[in-house]
PDB file of C-alpha atoms in Angstrom:
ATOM      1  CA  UNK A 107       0.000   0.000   0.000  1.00  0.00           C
ATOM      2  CA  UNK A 108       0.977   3.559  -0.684  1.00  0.00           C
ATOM      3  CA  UNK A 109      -0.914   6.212   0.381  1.00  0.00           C
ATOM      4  CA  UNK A 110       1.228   8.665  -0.795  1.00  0.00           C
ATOM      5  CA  UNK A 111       1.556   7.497  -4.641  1.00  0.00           C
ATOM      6  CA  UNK A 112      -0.543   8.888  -6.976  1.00  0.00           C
ATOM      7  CA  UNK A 113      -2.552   6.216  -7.920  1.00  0.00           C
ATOM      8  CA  UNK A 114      -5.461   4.776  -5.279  1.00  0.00           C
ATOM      9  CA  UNK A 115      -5.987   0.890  -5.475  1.00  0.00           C
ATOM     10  CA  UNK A 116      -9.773  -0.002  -4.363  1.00  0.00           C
ATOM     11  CA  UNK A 117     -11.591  -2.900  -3.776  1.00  0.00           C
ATOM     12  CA  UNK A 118     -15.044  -3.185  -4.700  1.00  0.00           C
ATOM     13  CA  UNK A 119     -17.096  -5.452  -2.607  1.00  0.00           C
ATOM     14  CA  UNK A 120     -20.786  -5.570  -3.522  1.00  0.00           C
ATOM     15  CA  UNK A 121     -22.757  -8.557  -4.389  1.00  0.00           C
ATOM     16  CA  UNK A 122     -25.039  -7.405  -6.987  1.00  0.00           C
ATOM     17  CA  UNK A 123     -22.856  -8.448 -10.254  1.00  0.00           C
ATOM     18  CA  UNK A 124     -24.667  -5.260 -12.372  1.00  0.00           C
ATOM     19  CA  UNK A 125     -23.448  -2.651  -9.908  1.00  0.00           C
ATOM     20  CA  UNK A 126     -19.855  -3.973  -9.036  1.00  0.00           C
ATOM     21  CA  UNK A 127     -19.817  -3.710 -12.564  1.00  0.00           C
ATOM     22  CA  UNK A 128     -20.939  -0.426 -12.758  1.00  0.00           C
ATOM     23  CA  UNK A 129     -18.722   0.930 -10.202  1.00  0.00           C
ATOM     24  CA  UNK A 130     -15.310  -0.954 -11.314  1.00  0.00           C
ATOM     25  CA  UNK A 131     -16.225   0.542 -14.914  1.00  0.00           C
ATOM     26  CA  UNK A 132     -16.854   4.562 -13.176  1.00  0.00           C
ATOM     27  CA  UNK A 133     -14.234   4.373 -10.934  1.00  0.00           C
ATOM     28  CA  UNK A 134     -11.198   2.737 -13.388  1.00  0.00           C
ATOM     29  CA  UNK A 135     -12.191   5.492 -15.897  1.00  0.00           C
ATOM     30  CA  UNK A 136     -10.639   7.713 -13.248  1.00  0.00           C
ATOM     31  CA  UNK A 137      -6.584   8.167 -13.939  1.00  0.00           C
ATOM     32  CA  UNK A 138      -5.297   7.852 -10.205  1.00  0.00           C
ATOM     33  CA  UNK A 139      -8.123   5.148  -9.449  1.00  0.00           C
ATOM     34  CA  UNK A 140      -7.183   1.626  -9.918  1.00  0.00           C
ATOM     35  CA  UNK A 141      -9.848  -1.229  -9.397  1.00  0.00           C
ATOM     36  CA  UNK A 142      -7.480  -3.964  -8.284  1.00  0.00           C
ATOM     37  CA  UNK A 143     -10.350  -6.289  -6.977  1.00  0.00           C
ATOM     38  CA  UNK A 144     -13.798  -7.420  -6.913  1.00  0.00           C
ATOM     39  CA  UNK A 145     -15.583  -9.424  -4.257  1.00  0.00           C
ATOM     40  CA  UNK A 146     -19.231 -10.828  -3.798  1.00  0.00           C
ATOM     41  CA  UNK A 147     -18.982 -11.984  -0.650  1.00  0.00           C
ATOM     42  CA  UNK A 148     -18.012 -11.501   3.395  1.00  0.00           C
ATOM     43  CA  UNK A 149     -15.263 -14.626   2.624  1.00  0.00           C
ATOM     44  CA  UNK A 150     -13.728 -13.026  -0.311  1.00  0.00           C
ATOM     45  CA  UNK A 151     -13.818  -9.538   0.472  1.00  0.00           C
ATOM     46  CA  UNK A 152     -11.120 -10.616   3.438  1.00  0.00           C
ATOM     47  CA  UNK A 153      -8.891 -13.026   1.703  1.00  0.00           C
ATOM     48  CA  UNK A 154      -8.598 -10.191  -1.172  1.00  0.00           C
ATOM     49  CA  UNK A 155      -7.957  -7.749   1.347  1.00  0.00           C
ATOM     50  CA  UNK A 156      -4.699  -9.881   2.801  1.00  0.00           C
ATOM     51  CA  UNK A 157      -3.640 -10.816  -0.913  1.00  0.00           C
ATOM     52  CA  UNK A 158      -3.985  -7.109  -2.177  1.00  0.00           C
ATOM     53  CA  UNK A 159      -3.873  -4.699   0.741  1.00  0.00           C
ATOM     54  CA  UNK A 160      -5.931  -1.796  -1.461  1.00  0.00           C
ATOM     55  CA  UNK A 161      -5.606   1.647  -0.071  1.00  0.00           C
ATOM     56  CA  UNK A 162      -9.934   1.977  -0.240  1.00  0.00           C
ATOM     57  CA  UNK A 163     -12.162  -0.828   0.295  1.00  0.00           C
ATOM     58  CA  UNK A 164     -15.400   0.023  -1.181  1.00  0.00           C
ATOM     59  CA  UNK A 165     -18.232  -2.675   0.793  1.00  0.00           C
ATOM     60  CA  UNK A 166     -21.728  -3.063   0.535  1.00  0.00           C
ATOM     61  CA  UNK A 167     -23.189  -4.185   4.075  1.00  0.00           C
ATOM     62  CA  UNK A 168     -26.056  -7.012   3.179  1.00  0.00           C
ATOM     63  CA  UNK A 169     -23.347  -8.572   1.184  1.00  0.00           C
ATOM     64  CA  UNK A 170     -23.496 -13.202   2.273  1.00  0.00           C
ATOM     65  CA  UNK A 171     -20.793 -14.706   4.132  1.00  0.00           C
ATOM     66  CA  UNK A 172     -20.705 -13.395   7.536  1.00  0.00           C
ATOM     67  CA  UNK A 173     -21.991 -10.345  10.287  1.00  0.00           C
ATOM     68  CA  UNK A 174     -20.838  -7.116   8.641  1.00  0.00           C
ATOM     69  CA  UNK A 175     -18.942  -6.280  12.350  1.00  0.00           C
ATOM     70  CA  UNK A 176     -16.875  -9.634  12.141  1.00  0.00           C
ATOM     71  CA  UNK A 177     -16.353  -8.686   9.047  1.00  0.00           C
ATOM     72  CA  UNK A 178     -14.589  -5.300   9.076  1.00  0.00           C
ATOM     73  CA  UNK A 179     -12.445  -6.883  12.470  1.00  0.00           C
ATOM     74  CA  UNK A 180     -11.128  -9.672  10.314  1.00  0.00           C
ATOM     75  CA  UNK A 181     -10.472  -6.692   7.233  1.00  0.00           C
ATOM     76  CA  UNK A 182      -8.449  -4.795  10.017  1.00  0.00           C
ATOM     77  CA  UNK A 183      -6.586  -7.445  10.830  1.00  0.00           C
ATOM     78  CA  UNK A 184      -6.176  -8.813   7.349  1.00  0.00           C
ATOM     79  CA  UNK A 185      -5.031  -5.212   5.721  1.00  0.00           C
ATOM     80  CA  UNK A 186      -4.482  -3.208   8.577  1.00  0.00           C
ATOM     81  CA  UNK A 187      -3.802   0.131   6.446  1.00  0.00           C
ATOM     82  CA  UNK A 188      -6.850  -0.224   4.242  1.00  0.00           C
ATOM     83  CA  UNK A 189      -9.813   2.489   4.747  1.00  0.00           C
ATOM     84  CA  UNK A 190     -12.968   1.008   4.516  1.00  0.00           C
ATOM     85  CA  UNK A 191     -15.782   2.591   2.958  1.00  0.00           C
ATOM     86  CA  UNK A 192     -19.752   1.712   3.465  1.00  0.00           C
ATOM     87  CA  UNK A 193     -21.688   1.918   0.022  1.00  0.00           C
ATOM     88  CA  UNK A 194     -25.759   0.963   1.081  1.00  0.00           C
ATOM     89  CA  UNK A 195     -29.287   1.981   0.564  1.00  0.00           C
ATOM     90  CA  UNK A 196     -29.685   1.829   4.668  1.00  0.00           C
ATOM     91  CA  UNK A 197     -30.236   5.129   5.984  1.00  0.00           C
ATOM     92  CA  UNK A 198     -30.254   3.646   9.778  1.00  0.00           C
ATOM     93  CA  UNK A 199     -28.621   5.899  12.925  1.00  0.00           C
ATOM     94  CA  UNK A 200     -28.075   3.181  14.944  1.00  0.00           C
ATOM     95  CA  UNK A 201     -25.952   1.388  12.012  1.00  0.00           C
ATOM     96  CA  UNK A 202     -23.942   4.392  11.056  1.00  0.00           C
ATOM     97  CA  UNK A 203     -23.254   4.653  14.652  1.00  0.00           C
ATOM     98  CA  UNK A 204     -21.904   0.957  15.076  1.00  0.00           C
ATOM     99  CA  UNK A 205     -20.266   1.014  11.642  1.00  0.00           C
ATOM    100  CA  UNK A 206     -17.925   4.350  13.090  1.00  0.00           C
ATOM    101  CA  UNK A 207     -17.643   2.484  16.435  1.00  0.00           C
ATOM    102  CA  UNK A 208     -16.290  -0.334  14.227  1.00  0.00           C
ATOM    103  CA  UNK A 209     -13.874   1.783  12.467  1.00  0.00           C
ATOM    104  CA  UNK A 210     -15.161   2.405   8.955  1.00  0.00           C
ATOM    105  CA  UNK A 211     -14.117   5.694   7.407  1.00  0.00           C
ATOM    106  CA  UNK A 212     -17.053   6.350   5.477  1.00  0.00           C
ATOM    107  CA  UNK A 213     -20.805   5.766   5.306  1.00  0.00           C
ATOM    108  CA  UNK A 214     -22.310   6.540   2.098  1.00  0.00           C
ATOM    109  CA  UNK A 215     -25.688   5.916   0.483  1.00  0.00           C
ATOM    110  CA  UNK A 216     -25.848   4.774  -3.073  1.00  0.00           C
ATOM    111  CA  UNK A 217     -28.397   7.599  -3.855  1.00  0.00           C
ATOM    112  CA  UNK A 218     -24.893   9.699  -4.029  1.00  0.00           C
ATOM    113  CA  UNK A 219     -23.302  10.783  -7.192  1.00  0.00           C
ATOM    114  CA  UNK A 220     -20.564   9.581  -9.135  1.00  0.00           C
ATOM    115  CA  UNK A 221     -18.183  12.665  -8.349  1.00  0.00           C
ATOM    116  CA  UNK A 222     -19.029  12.721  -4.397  1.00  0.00           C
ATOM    117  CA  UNK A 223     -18.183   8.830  -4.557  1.00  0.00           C
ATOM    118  CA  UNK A 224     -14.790   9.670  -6.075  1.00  0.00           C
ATOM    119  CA  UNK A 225     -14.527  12.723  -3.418  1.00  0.00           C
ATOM    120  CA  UNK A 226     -14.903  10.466  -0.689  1.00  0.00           C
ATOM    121  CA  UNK A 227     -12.318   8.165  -1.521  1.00  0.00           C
ATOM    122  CA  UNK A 228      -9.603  10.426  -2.580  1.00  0.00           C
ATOM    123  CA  UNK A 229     -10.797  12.052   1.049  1.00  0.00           C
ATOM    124  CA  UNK A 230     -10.281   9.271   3.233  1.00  0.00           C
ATOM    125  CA  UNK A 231      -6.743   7.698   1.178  1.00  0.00           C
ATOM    126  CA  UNK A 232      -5.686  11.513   1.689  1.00  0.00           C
ATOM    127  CA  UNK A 233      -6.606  12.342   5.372  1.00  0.00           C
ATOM    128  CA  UNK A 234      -7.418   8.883   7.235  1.00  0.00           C
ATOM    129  CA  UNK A 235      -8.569  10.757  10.277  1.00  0.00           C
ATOM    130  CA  UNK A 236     -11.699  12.193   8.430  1.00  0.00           C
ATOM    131  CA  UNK A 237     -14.587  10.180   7.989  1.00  0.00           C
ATOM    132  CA  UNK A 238     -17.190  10.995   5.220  1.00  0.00           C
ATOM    133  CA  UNK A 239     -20.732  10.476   6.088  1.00  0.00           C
ATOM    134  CA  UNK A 240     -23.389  10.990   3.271  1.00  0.00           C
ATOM    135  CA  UNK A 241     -26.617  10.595   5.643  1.00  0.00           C
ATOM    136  CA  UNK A 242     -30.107  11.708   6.412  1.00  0.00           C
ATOM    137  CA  UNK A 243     -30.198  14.996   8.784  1.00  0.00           C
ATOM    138  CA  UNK A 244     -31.706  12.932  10.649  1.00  0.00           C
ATOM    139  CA  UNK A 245     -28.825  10.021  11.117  1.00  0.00           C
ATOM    140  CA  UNK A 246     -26.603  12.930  11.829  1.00  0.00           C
ATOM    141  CA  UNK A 247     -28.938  14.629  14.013  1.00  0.00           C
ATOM    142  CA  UNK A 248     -28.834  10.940  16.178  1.00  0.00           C
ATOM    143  CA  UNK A 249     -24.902  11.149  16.315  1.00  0.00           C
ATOM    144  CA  UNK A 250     -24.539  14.055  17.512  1.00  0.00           C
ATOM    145  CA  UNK A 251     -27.114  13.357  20.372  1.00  0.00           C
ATOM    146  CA  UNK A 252     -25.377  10.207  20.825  1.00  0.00           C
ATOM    147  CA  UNK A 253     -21.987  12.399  20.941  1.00  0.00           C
ATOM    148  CA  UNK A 254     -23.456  14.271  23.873  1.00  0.00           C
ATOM    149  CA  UNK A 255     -23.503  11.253  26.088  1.00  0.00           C
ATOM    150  CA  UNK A 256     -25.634  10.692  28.821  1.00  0.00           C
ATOM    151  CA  UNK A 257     -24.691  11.467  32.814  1.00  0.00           C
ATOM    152  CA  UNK A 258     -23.531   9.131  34.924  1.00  0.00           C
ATOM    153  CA  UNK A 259     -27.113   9.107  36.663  1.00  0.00           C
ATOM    154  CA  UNK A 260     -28.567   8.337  33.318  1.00  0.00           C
ATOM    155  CA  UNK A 261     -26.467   5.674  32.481  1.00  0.00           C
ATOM    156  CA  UNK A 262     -27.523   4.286  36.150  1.00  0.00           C
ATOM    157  CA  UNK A 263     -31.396   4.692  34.975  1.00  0.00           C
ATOM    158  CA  UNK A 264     -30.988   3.001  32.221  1.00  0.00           C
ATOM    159  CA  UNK A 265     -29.047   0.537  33.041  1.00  0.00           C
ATOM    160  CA  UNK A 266     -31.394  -0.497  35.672  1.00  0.00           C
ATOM    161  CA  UNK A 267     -33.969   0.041  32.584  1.00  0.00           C
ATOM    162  CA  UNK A 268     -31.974  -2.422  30.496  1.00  0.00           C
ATOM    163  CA  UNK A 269     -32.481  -5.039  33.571  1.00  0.00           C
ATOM    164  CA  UNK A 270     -36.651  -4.886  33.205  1.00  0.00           C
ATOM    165  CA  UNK A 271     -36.413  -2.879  36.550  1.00  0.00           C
ATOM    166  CA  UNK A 272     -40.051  -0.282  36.705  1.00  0.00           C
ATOM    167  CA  UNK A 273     -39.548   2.969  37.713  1.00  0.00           C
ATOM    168  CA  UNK A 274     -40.654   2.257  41.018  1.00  0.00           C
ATOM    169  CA  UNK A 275     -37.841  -0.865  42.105  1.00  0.00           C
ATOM    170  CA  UNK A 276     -35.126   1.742  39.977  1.00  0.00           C
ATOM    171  CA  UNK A 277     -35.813   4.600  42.371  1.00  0.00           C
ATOM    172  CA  UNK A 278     -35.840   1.862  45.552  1.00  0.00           C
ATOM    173  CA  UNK A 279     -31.994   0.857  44.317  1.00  0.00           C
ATOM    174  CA  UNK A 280     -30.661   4.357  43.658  1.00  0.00           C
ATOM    175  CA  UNK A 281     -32.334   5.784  46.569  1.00  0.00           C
ATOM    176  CA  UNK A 282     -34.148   8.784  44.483  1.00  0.00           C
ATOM    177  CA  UNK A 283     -37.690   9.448  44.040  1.00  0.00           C
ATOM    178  CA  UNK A 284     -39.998   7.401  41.645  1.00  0.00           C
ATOM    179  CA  UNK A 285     -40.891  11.205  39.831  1.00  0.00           C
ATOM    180  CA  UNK A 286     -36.696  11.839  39.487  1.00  0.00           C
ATOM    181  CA  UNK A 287     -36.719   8.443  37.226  1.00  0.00           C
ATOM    182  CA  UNK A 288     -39.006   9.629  35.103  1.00  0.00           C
ATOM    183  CA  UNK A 289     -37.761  13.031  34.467  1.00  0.00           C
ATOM    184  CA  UNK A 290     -33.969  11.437  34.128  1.00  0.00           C
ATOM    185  CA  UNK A 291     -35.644   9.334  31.329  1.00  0.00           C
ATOM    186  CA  UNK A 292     -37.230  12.060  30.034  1.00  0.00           C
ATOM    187  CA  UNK A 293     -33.919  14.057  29.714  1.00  0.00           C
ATOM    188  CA  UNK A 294     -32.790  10.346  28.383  1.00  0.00           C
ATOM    189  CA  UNK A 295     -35.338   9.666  25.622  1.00  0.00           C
ATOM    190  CA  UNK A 296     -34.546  13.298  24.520  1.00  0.00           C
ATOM    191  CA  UNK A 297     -30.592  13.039  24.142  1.00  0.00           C
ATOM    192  CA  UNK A 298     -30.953   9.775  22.231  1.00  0.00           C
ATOM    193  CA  UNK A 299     -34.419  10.457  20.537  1.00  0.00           C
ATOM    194  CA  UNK A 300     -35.780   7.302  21.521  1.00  0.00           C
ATOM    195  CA  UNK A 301     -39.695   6.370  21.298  1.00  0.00           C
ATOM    196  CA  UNK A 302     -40.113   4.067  24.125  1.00  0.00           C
ATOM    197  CA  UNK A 303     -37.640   2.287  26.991  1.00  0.00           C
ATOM    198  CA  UNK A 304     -36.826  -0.371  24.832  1.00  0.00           C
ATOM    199  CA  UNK A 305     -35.642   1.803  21.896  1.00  0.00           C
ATOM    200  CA  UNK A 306     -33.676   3.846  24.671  1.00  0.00           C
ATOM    201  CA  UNK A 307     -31.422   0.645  25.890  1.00  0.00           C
ATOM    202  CA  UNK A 308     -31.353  -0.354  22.128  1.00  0.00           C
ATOM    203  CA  UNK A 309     -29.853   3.102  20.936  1.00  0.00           C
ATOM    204  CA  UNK A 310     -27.408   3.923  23.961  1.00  0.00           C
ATOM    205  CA  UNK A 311     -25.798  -0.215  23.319  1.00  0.00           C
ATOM    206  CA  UNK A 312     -25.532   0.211  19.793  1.00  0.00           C
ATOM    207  CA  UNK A 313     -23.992   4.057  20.524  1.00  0.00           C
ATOM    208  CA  UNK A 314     -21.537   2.386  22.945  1.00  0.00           C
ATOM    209  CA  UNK A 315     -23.111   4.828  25.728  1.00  0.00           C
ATOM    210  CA  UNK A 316     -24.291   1.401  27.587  1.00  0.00           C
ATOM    211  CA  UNK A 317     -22.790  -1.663  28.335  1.00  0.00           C
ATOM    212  CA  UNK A 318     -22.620  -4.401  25.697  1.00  0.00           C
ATOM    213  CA  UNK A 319     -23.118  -7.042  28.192  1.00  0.00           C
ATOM    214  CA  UNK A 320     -26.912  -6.967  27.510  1.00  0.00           C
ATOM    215  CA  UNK A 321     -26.878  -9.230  24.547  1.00  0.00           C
ATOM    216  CA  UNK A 322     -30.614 -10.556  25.031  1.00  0.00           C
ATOM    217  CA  UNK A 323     -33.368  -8.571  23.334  1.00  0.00           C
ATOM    218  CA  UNK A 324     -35.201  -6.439  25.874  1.00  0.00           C
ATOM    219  CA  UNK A 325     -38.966  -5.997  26.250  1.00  0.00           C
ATOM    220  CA  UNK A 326     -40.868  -3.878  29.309  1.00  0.00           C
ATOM    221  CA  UNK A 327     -44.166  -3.202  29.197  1.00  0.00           C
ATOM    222  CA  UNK A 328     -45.525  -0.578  27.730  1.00  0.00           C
ATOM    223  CA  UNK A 329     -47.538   1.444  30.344  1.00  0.00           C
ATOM    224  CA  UNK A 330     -43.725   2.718  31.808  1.00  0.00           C
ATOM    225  CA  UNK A 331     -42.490   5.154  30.583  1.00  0.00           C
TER     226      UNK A 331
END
């Protein structure tokens, strides 16, 4: 890999045959692109990684063959230099989120243009630190709530939340009033825009505010707030 030569090597991975296509065809037409690589699958996309160590790895995320998060850890640690960049159609917070947390230097939707595509990869093989983010306001309205972060006594509420605790048993453990829980999960629901308890503990795992350790799906009932 050379980051510093003039000529970017990418590897498309995208499992629709008529748009990796497409995209080797747009992007080699570009002199200091150079398509080195195609892959249709999680299993290929990694071993072609090792083999060619491209400077821009261009992924889809539905793509068979694997989780999309064990996939980008075994890209790391197949091509440890390569930038990855999400290509989808899913506009979704809570993936963009998890995506960054996994280390992906660019989340794009493939309603973008051809040029903005090329932008973004001469962008991140240029300046690795960036990431490029072509999103709904919305998805980057949800990041930058998520940036925020909750208090420490927020993370305590819903932590408790996460464990199917009501509001009454969560002010009993923390020693506060039943009426403070509901106003710290008001102040919650508003940082991470969340709909419902459920949706809270959902958004503040997958933002990394919570505790992974709650790997079963969680369910209260609906009367709490």
């Amino acid at each position: 890999m050379n980051h510093e030569a003039e000529c970017i090597t990418i590897l498309i991975a995208e499992d629709h045959t008529l748009l990796r296509e497409a995209l080797h065809e747009s992007l080699g037409a570009e002199d200091d692109l150079d398509v080195v690589g195609e892959a249709d699958n999680g299993e290929s996309v990694v071993q072609l990684a090792r083999d060619l160590s491209p400077d821009v790895i261009l992924m889809d995320v539905e793509m068979p063959g694997g989780i999309i998060s064990e996939r980008l850890l075994a890209i790391k640690r197949a091509s440890p230099e390569s930038r990855v960049i999400i290509l989808t159609m899913h506009d979704d917070p809570r993936l963009v989120q998890s995506l960054l947390n996994h280390g992906v230097h660019g989340y794009l939707l493939k309603t973008i243009s051809r040029m903005e595509l090329i932008a973004a990869i001469r962008g991140v093989n240029r300046h690795p630190e960036r990431r490029v983010l072509s999103v709904s306001q919305g998805s980057l309205n949800f990041n930058n709530r998520s940036a925020e972060g909750l208090t420490e006594r927020e993370i305590d509420v819903l932590g408790h939340v996460a464990k199917g605790l009501s509001n009454a048993q969560i002010a009993a453990r923390l020693f506060i009033a039943e009426g403070t829980v509901k106003r710290h999960l008001r102040n919650i629901f508003d940082k991470l825009g969340a709909t419902s308890r459920t949706d809270a503990v959902n958004k503040a795992t997958e933002a990394s505010l919570l505790s992974r350790g709650i790997d079963r799906p969680f369910r209260c009932s609906a009367s709490q707030m």
